[in-house]
Short mmCIF file of N, CA and C in Angstrom, two decimals:
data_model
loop_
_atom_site.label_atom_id
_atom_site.label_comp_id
_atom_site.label_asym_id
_atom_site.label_seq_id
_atom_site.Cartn_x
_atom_site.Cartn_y
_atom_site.Cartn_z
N UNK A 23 -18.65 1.71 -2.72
CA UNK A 23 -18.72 0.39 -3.29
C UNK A 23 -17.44 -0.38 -2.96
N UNK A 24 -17.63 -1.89 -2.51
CA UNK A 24 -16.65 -2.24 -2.07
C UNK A 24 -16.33 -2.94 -3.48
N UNK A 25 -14.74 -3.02 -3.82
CA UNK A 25 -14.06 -3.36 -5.02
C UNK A 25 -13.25 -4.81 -4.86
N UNK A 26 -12.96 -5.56 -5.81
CA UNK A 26 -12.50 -6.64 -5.13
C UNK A 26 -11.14 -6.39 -5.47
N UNK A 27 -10.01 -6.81 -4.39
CA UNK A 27 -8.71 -6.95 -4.36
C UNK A 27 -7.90 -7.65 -5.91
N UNK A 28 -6.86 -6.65 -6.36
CA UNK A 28 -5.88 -7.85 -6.94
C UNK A 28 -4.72 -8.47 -6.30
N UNK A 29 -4.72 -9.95 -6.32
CA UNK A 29 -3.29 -10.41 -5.78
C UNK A 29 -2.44 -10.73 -6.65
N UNK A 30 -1.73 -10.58 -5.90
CA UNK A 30 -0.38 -11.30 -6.63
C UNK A 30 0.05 -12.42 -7.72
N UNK A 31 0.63 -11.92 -8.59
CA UNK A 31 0.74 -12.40 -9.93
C UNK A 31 -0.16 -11.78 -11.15
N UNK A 32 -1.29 -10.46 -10.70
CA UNK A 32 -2.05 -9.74 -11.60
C UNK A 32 -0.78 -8.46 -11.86
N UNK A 33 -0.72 -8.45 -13.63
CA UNK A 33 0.18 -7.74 -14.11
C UNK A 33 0.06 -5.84 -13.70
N UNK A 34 -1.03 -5.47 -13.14
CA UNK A 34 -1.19 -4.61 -12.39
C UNK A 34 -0.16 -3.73 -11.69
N UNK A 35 0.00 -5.40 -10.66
CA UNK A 35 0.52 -5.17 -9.68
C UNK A 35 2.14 -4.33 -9.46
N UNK A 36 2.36 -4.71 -11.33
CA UNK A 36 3.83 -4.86 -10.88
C UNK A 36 4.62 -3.50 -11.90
N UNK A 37 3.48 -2.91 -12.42
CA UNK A 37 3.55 -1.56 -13.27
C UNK A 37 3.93 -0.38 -12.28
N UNK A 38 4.62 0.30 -13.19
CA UNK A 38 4.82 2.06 -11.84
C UNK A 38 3.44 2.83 -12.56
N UNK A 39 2.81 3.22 -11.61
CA UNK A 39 1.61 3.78 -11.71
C UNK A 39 1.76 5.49 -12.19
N UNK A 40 0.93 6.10 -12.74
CA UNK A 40 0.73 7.30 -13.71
C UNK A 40 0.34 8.72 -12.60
N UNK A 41 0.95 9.64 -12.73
CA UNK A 41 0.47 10.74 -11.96
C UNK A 41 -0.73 11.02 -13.25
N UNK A 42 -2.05 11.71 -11.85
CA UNK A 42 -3.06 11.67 -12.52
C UNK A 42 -3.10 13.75 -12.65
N UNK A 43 -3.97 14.08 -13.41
CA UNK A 43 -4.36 15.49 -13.31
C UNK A 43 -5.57 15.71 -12.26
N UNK A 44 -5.69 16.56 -11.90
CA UNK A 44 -6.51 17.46 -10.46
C UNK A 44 -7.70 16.99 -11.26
N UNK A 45 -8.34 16.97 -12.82
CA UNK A 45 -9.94 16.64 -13.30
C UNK A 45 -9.90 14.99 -13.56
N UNK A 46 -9.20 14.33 -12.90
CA UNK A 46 -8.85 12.79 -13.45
C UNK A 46 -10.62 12.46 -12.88
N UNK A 47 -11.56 11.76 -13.91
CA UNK A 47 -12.80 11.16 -13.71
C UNK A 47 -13.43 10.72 -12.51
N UNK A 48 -14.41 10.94 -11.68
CA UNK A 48 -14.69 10.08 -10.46
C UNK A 48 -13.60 10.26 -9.53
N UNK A 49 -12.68 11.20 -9.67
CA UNK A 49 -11.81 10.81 -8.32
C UNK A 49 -11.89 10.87 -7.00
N UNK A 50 -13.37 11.74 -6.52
CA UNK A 50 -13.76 11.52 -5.18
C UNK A 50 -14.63 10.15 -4.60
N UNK A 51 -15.36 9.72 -5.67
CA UNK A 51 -15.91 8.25 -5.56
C UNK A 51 -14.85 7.61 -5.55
N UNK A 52 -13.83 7.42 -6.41
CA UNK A 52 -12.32 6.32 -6.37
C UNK A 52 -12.02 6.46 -4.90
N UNK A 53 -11.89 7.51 -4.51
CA UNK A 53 -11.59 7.98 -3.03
C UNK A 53 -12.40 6.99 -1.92
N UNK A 54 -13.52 7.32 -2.44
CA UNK A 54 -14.40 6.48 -1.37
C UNK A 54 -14.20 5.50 -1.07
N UNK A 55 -14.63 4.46 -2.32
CA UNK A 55 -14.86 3.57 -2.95
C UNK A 55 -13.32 2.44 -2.47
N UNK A 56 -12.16 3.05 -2.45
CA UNK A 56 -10.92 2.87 -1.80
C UNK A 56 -11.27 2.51 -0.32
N UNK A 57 -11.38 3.74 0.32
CA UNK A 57 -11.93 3.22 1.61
C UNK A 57 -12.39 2.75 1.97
N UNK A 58 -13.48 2.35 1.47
CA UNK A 58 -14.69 1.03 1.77
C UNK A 58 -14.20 0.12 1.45
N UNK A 59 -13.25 -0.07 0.79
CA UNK A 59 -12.70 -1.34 0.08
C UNK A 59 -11.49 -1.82 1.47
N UNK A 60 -10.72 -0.83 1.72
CA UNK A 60 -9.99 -1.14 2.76
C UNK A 60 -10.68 -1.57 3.75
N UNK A 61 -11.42 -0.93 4.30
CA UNK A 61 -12.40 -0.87 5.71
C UNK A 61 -13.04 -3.00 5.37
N UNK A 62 -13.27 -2.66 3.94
CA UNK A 62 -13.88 -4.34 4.13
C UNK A 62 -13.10 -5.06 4.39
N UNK A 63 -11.78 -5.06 3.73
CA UNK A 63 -10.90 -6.42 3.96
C UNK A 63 -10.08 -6.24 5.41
N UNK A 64 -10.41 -5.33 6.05
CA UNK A 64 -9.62 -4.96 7.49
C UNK A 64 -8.70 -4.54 6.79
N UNK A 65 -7.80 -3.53 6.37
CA UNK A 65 -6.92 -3.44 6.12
C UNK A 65 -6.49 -1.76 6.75
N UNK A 66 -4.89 -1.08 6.30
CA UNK A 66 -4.87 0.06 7.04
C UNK A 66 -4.22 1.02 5.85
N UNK A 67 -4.11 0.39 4.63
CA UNK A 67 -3.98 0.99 3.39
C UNK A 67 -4.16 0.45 1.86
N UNK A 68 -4.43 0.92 1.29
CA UNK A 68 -4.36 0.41 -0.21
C UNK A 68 -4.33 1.53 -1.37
N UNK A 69 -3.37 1.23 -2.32
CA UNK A 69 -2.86 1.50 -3.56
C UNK A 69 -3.74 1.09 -4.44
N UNK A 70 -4.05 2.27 -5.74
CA UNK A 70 -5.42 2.09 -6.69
C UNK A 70 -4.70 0.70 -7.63
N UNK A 71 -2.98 0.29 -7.76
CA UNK A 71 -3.11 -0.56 -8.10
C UNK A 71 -3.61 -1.90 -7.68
N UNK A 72 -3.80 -2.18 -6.69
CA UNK A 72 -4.65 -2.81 -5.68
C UNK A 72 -5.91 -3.05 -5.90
N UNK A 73 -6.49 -2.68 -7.20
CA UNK A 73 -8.03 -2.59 -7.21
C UNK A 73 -7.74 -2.70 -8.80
N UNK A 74 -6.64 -2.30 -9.30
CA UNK A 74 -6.89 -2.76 -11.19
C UNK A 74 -6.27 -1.34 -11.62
N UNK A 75 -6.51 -0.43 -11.13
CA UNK A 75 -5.94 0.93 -11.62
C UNK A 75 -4.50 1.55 -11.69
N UNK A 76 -3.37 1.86 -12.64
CA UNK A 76 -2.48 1.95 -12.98
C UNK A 76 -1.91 3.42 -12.36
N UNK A 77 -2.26 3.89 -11.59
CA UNK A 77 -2.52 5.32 -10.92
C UNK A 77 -1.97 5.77 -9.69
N UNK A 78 -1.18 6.64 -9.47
CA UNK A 78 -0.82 7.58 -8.62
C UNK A 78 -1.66 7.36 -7.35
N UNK A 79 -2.98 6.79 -6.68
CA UNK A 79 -3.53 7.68 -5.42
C UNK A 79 -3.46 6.11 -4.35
N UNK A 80 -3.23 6.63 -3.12
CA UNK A 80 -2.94 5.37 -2.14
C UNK A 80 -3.81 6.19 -0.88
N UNK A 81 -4.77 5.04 -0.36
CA UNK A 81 -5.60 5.29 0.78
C UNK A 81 -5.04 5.06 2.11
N UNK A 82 -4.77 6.10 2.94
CA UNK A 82 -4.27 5.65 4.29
C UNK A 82 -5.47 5.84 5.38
N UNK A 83 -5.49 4.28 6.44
CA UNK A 83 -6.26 4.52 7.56
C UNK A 83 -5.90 3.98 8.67
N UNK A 84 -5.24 4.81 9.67
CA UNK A 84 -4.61 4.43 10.75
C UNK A 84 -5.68 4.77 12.00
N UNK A 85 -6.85 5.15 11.99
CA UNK A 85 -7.82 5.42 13.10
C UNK A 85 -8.15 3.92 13.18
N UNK A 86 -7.86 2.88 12.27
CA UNK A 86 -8.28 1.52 13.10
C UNK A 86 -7.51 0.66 14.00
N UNK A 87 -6.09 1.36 13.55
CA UNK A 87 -4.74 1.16 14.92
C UNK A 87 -5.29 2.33 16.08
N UNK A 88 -5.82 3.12 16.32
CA UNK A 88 -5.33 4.10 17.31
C UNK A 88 -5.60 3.90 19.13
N UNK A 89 -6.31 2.71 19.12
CA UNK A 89 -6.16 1.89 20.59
C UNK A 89 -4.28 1.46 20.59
N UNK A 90 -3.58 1.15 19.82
CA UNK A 90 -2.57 0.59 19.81
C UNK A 90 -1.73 1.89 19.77
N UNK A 91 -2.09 3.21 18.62
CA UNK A 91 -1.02 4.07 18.44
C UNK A 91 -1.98 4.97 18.67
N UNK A 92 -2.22 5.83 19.84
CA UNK A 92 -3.59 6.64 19.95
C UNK A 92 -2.92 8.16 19.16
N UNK A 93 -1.67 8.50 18.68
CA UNK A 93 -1.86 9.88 18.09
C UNK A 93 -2.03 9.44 16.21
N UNK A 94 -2.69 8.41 16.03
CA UNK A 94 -3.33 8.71 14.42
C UNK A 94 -4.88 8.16 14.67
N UNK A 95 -5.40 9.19 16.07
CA UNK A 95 -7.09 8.94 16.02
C UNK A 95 -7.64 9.49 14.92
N UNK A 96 -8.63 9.14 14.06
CA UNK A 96 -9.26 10.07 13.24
C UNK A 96 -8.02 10.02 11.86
N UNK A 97 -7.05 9.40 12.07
CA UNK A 97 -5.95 9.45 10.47
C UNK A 97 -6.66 8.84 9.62
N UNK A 98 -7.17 9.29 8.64
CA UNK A 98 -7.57 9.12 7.21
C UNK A 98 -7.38 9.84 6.13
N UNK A 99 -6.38 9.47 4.90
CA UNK A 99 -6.52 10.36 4.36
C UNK A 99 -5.79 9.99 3.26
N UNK A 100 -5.96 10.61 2.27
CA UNK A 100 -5.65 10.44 0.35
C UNK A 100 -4.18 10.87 0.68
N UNK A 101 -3.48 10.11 -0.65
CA UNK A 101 -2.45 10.47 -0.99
C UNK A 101 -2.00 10.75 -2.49
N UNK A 102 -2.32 11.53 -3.48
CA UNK A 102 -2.15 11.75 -4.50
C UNK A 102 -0.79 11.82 -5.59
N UNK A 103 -0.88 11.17 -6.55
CA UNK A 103 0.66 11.58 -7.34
C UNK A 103 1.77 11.63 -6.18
N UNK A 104 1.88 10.65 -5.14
CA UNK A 104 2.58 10.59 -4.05
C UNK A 104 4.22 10.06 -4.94
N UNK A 105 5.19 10.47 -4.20
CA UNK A 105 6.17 10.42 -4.49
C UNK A 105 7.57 10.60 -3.63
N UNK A 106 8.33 9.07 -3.16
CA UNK A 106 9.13 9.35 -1.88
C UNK A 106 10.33 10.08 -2.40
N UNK A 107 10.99 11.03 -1.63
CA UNK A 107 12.02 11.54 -2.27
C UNK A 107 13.22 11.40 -1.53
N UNK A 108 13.29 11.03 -0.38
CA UNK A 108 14.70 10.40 0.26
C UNK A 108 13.90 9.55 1.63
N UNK A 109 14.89 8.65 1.59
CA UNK A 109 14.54 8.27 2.66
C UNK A 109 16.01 8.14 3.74
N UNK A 110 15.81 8.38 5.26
CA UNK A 110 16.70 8.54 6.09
C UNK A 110 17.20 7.01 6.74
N UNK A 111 18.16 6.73 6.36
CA UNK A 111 18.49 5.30 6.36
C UNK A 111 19.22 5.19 7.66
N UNK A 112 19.74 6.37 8.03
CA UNK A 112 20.03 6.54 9.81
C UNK A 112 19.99 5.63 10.74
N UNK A 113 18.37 5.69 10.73
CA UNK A 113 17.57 4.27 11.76
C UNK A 113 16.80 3.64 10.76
N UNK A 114 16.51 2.48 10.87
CA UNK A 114 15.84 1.30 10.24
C UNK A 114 15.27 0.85 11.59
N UNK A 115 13.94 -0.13 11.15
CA UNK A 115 13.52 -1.60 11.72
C UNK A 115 13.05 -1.97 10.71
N UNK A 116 12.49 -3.37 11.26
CA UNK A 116 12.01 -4.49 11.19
C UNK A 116 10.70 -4.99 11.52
N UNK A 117 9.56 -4.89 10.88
CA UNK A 117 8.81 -5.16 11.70
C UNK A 117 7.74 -6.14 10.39
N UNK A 118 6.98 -6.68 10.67
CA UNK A 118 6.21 -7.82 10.58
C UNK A 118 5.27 -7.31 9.45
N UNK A 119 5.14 -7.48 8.13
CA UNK A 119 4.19 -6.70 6.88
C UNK A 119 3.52 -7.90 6.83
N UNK A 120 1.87 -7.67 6.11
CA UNK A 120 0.92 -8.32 5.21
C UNK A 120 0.49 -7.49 4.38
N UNK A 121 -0.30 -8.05 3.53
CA UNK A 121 -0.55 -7.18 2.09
C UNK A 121 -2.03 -7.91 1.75
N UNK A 122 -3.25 -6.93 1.54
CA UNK A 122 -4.09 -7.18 1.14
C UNK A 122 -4.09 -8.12 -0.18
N UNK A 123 -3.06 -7.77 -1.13
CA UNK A 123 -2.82 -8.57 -2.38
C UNK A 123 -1.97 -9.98 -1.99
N UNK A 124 -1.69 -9.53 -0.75
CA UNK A 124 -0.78 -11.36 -0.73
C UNK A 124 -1.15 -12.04 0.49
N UNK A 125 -2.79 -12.27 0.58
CA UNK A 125 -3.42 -13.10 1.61
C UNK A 125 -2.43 -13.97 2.53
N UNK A 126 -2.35 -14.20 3.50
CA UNK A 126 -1.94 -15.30 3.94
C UNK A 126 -0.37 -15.51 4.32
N UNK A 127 0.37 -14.22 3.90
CA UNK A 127 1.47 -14.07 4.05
C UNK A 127 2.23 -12.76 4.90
N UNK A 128 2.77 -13.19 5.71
CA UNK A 128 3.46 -12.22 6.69
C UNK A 128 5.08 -12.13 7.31
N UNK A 129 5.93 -11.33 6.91
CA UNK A 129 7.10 -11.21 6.91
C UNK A 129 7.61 -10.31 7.29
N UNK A 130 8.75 -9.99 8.05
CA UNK A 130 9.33 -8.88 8.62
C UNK A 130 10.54 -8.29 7.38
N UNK A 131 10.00 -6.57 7.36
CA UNK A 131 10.65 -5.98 6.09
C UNK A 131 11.28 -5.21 7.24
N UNK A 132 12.58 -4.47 7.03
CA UNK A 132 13.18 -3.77 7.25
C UNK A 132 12.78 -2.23 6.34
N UNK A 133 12.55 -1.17 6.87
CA UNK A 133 12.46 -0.17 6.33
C UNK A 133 13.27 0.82 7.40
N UNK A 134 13.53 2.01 6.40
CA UNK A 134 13.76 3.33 7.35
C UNK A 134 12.87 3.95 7.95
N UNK A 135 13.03 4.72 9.10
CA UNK A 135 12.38 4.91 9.89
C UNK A 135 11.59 6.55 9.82
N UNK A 136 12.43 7.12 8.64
CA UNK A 136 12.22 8.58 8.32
C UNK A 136 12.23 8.70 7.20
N UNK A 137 11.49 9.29 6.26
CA UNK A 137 11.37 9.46 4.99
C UNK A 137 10.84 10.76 4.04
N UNK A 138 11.47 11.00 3.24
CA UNK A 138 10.69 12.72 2.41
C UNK A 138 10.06 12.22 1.38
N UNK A 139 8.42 12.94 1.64
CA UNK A 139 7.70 12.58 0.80
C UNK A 139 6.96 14.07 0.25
N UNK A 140 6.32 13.47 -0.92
CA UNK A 140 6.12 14.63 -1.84
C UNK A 140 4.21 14.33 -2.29
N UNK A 141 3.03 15.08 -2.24
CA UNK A 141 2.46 14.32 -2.53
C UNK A 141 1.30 15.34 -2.53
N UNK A 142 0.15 15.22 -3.24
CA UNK A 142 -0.87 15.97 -3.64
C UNK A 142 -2.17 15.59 -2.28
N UNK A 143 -3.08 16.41 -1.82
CA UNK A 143 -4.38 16.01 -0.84
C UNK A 143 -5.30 15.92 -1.97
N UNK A 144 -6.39 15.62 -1.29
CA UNK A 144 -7.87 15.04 -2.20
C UNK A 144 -7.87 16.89 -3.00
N UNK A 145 -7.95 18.15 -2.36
CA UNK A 145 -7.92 18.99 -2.88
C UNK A 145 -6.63 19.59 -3.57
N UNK A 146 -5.86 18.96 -4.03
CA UNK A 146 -4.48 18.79 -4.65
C UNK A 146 -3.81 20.01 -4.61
N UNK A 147 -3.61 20.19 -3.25
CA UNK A 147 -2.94 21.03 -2.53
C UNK A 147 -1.95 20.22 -2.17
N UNK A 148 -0.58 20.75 -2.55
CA UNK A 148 1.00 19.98 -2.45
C UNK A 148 1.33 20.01 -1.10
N UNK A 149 1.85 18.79 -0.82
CA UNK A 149 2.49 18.30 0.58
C UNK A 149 4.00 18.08 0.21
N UNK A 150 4.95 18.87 0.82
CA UNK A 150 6.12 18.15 0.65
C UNK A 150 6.91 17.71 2.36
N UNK A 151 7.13 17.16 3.08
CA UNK A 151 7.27 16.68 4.16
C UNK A 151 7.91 15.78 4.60
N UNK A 152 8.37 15.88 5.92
CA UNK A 152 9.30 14.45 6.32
C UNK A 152 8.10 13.39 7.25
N UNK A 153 8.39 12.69 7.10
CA UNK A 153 7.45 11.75 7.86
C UNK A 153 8.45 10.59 8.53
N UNK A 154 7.59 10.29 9.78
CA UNK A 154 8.33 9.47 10.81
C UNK A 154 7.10 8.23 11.53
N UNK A 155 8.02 7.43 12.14
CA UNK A 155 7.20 6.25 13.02
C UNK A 155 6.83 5.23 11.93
N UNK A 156 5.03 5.11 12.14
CA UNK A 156 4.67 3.85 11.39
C UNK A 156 3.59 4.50 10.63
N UNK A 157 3.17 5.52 10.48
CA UNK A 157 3.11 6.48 9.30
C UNK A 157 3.84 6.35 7.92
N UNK A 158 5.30 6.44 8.39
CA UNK A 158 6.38 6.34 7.39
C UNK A 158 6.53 4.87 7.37
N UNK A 159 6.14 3.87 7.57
CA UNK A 159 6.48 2.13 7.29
C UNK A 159 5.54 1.85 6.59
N UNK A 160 3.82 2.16 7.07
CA UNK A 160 2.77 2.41 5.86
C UNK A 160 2.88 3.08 4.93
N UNK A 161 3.44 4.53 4.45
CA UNK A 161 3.46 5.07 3.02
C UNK A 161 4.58 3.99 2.50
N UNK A 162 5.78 3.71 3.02
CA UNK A 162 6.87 3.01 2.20
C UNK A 162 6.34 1.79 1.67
N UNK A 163 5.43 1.42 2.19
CA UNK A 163 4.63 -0.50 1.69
C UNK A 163 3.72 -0.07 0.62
N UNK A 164 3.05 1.32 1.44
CA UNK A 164 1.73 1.48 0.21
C UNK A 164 2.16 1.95 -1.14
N UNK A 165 3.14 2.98 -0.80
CA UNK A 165 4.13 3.72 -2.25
C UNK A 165 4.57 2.91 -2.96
N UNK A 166 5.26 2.04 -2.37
CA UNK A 166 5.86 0.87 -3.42
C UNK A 166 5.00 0.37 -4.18
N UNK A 167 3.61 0.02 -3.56
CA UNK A 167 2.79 -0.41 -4.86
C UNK A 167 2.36 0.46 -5.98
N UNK A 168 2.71 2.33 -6.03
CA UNK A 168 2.70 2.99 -6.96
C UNK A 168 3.75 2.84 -7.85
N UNK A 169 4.87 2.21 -7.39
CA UNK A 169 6.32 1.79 -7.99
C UNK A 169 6.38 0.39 -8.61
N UNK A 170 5.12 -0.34 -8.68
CA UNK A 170 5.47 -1.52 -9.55
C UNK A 170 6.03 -2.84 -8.00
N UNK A 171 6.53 -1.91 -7.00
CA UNK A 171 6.59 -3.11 -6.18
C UNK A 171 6.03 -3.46 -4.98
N UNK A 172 6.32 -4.76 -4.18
CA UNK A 172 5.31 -5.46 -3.33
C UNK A 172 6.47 -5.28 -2.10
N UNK A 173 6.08 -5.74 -1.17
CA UNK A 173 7.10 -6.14 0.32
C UNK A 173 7.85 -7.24 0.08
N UNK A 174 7.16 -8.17 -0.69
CA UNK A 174 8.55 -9.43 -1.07
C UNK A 174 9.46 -8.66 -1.91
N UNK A 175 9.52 -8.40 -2.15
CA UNK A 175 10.57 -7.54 -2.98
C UNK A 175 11.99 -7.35 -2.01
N UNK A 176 11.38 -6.85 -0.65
CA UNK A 176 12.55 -6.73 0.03
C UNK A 176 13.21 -7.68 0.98
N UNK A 177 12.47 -8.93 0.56
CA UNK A 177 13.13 -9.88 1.72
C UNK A 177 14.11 -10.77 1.20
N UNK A 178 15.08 -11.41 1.97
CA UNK A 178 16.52 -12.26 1.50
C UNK A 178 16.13 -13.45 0.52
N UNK A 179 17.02 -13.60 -0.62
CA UNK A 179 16.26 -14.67 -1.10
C UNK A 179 16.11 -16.25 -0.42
N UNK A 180 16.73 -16.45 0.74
CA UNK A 180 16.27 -17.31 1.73
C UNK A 180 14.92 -17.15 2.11
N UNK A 181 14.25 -15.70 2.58
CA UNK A 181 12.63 -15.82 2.88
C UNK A 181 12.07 -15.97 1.80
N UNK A 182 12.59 -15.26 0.45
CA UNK A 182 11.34 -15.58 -0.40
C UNK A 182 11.51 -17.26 -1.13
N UNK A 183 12.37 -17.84 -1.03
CA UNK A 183 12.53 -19.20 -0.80
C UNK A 183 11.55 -19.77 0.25
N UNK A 184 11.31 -19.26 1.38
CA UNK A 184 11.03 -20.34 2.25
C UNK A 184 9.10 -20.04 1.93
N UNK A 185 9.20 -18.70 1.53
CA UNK A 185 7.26 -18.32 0.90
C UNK A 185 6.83 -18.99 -0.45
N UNK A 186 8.21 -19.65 -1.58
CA UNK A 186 7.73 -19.74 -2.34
C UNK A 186 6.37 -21.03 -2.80
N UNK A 187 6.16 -21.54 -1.93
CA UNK A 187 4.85 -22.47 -2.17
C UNK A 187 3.73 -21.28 -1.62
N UNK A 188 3.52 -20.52 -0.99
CA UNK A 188 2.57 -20.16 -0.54
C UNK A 188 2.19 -18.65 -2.05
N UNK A 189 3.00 -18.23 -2.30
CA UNK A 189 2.79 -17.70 -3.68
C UNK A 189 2.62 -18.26 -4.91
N UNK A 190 2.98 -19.76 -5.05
CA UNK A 190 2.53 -20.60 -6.13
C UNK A 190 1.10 -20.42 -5.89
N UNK A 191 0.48 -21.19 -4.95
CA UNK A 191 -0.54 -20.71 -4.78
C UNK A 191 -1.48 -19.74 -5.35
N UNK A 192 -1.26 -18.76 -4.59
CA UNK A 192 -2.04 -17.24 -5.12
C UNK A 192 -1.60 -17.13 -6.65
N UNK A 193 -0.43 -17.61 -7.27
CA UNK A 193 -1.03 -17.18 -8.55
C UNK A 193 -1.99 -18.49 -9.34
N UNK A 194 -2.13 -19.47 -8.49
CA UNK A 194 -2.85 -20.58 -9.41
C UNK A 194 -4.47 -20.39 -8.58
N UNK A 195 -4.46 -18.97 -8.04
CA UNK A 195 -6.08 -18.53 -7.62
C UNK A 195 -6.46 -19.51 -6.16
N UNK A 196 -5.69 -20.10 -5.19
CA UNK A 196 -6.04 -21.12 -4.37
C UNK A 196 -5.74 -20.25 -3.16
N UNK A 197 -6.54 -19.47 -2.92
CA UNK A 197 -6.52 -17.80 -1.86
C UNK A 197 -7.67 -18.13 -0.77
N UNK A 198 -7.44 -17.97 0.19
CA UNK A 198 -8.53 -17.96 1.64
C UNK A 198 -8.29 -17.08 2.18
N UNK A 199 -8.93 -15.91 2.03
CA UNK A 199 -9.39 -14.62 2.67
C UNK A 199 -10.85 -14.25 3.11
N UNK A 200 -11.15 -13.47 3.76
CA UNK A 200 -12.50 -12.72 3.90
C UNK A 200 -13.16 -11.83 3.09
N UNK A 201 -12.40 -11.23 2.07
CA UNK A 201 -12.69 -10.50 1.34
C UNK A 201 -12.67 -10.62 -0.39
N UNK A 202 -13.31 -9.77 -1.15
CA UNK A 202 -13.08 -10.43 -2.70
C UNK A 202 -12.09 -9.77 -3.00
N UNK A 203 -11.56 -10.80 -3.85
CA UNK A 203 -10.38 -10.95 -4.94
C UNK A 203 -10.33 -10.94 -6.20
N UNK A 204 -9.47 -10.67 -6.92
CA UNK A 204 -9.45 -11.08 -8.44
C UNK A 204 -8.28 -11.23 -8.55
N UNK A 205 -7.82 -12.87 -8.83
CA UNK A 205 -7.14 -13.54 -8.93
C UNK A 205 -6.47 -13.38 -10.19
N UNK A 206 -5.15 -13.82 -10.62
CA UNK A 206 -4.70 -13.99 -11.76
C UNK A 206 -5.27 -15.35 -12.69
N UNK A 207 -5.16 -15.39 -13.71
CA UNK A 207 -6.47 -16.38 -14.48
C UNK A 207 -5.17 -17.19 -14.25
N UNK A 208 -5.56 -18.79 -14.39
CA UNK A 208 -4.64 -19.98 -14.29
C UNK A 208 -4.08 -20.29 -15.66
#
């Protein structure tokens, strides 16, 4: 079932989300139901806060990059009670983010390029691991939304100055996307 998006300015968004237990209700439909939801709005990840849910699990799908990055053919996959535990600040870039929750907006975040992450599979079998490339630039965007935060978060307050009409916007519900939304009430 495809779910409709929350954007920006839904109080959701901005909560640190709950590690769930291995019997948490429906969690293989949530699973799905995630994916289909991504797959509708084109997207290459989403966080259950992203959909209304206060919760630990973030959907990754990089098999719709893999003409561009051909070694994540077939990458799909849950991330549970995910949790970053260092990140390698060594190397950084820069590269160009959008956010299913913030239609219409696109900005270059700086992240690290290597990161330790900690994190449960759909069969909540523990992952603890370093992760690299753009693997690691997608969990750091998607994680943050288990942390209460967004990608504006990390830009100078000169960019988020120069976005701030285009986020007035989205919270007064005036959004042009392809996909459904649930807007913050006016």
């Amino acid at each position: 079932m495809v779910l409709p998006i929350y954007t920006y300015g839904q109080p959701v968004l901005r909560k640190v989300a709950e590690d769930i237990p291995a019997d948490y209700p429906g969690l293989k439909e949530l699973i799905q139901n995630m994916f289909e939801t991504n797959t509708a709005s084109d997207g290459i990840g989403l966080a259950a806060p992203q959909i209304g849910l206060p919760i630990r699990v973030v959907i990754i799908d990089l098999d719709v990059i893999s003409d561009e990055y051909p070694e994540y053919k077939g990458f799909r996959k849950a991330f549970i009670n995910a949790h970053i535990l260092e990140f390698d600040d060594s190397e950084t870039d820069t590269i160009e983010e959008g956010c299913l929750s913030l239609p219409g907006i696109h900005e270059g975040v700086t992240r690290a390029k290597r990161i330790h992450v900690k994190y449960m599979d759909e069969e909540f079998n523990e992952h603890d691991e370093w992760v690299d490339g753009f693997l690691a630039r997608v969990m750091q965007h998607e994680f943050d939304h288990i942390e209460g935060r967004m990608f504006i978060d990390h830009l100078s307050p000169f960019r988020k100055q120069m976005i701030n009409g285009k986020l007035k916007a989205l919270l007064q519900g005036r959004i042009r996307c392809n996909y459904r939304v649930k807007a913050p009430r006016k």
